[in-house]
Amino acid sequence: MSAHCQLTGCKPGFGRTISHSHRRTPRRFDPNIQRKRYWLPSEGRHVRLRLSAKGVKTVDLIGIEAAVARVRARGEKV
């Protein structure tokens, strides 16, 4: 599965590693993805989300109900 956040949509960035001799090789900057399990009171069940560290903070700020609504608005299955 690709390394992307279900809430914020954060995806890997691409760039180059530059060695001491200044040779450039491609590399990938992955977001800090965590699997978090939250209790969703409206549905009476737990949901498991793949979130970046910023996504976890966003859930803490807006609440799980609003976060799940945003995830579903993006077309992701929860």
PDB file of C-alpha atoms in Angstrom, residues 4 6 12-13 24 28 55 66-67 78:
ATOM      1  CA  HIS A   4      -0.251   8.367   2.004  1.00  0.00           C
ATOM      2  CA  GLN A   6      -6.098   9.273   4.514  1.00  0.00           C
ATOM      3  CA  PRO A  12       5.766  10.881  -0.709  1.00  0.00           C
ATOM      4  CA  GLY A  13       7.973  13.577  -2.165  1.00  0.00           C
ATOM      5  CA  ARG A  24      22.989  12.677  -7.609  1.00  0.00           C
ATOM      6  CA  ARG A  28      11.964   9.257  -1.891  1.00  0.00           C
ATOM      7  CA  GLY A  55      -3.116  13.981  10.528  1.00  0.00           C
ATOM      8  CA  ALA A  66     -15.326  15.489  11.621  1.00  0.00           C
ATOM      9  CA  ALA A  67     -12.138  13.699  10.567  1.00  0.00           C
ATOM     10  CA  VAL A  78     -13.519   3.850   6.352  1.00  0.00           C
TER      11      VAL A  78
END
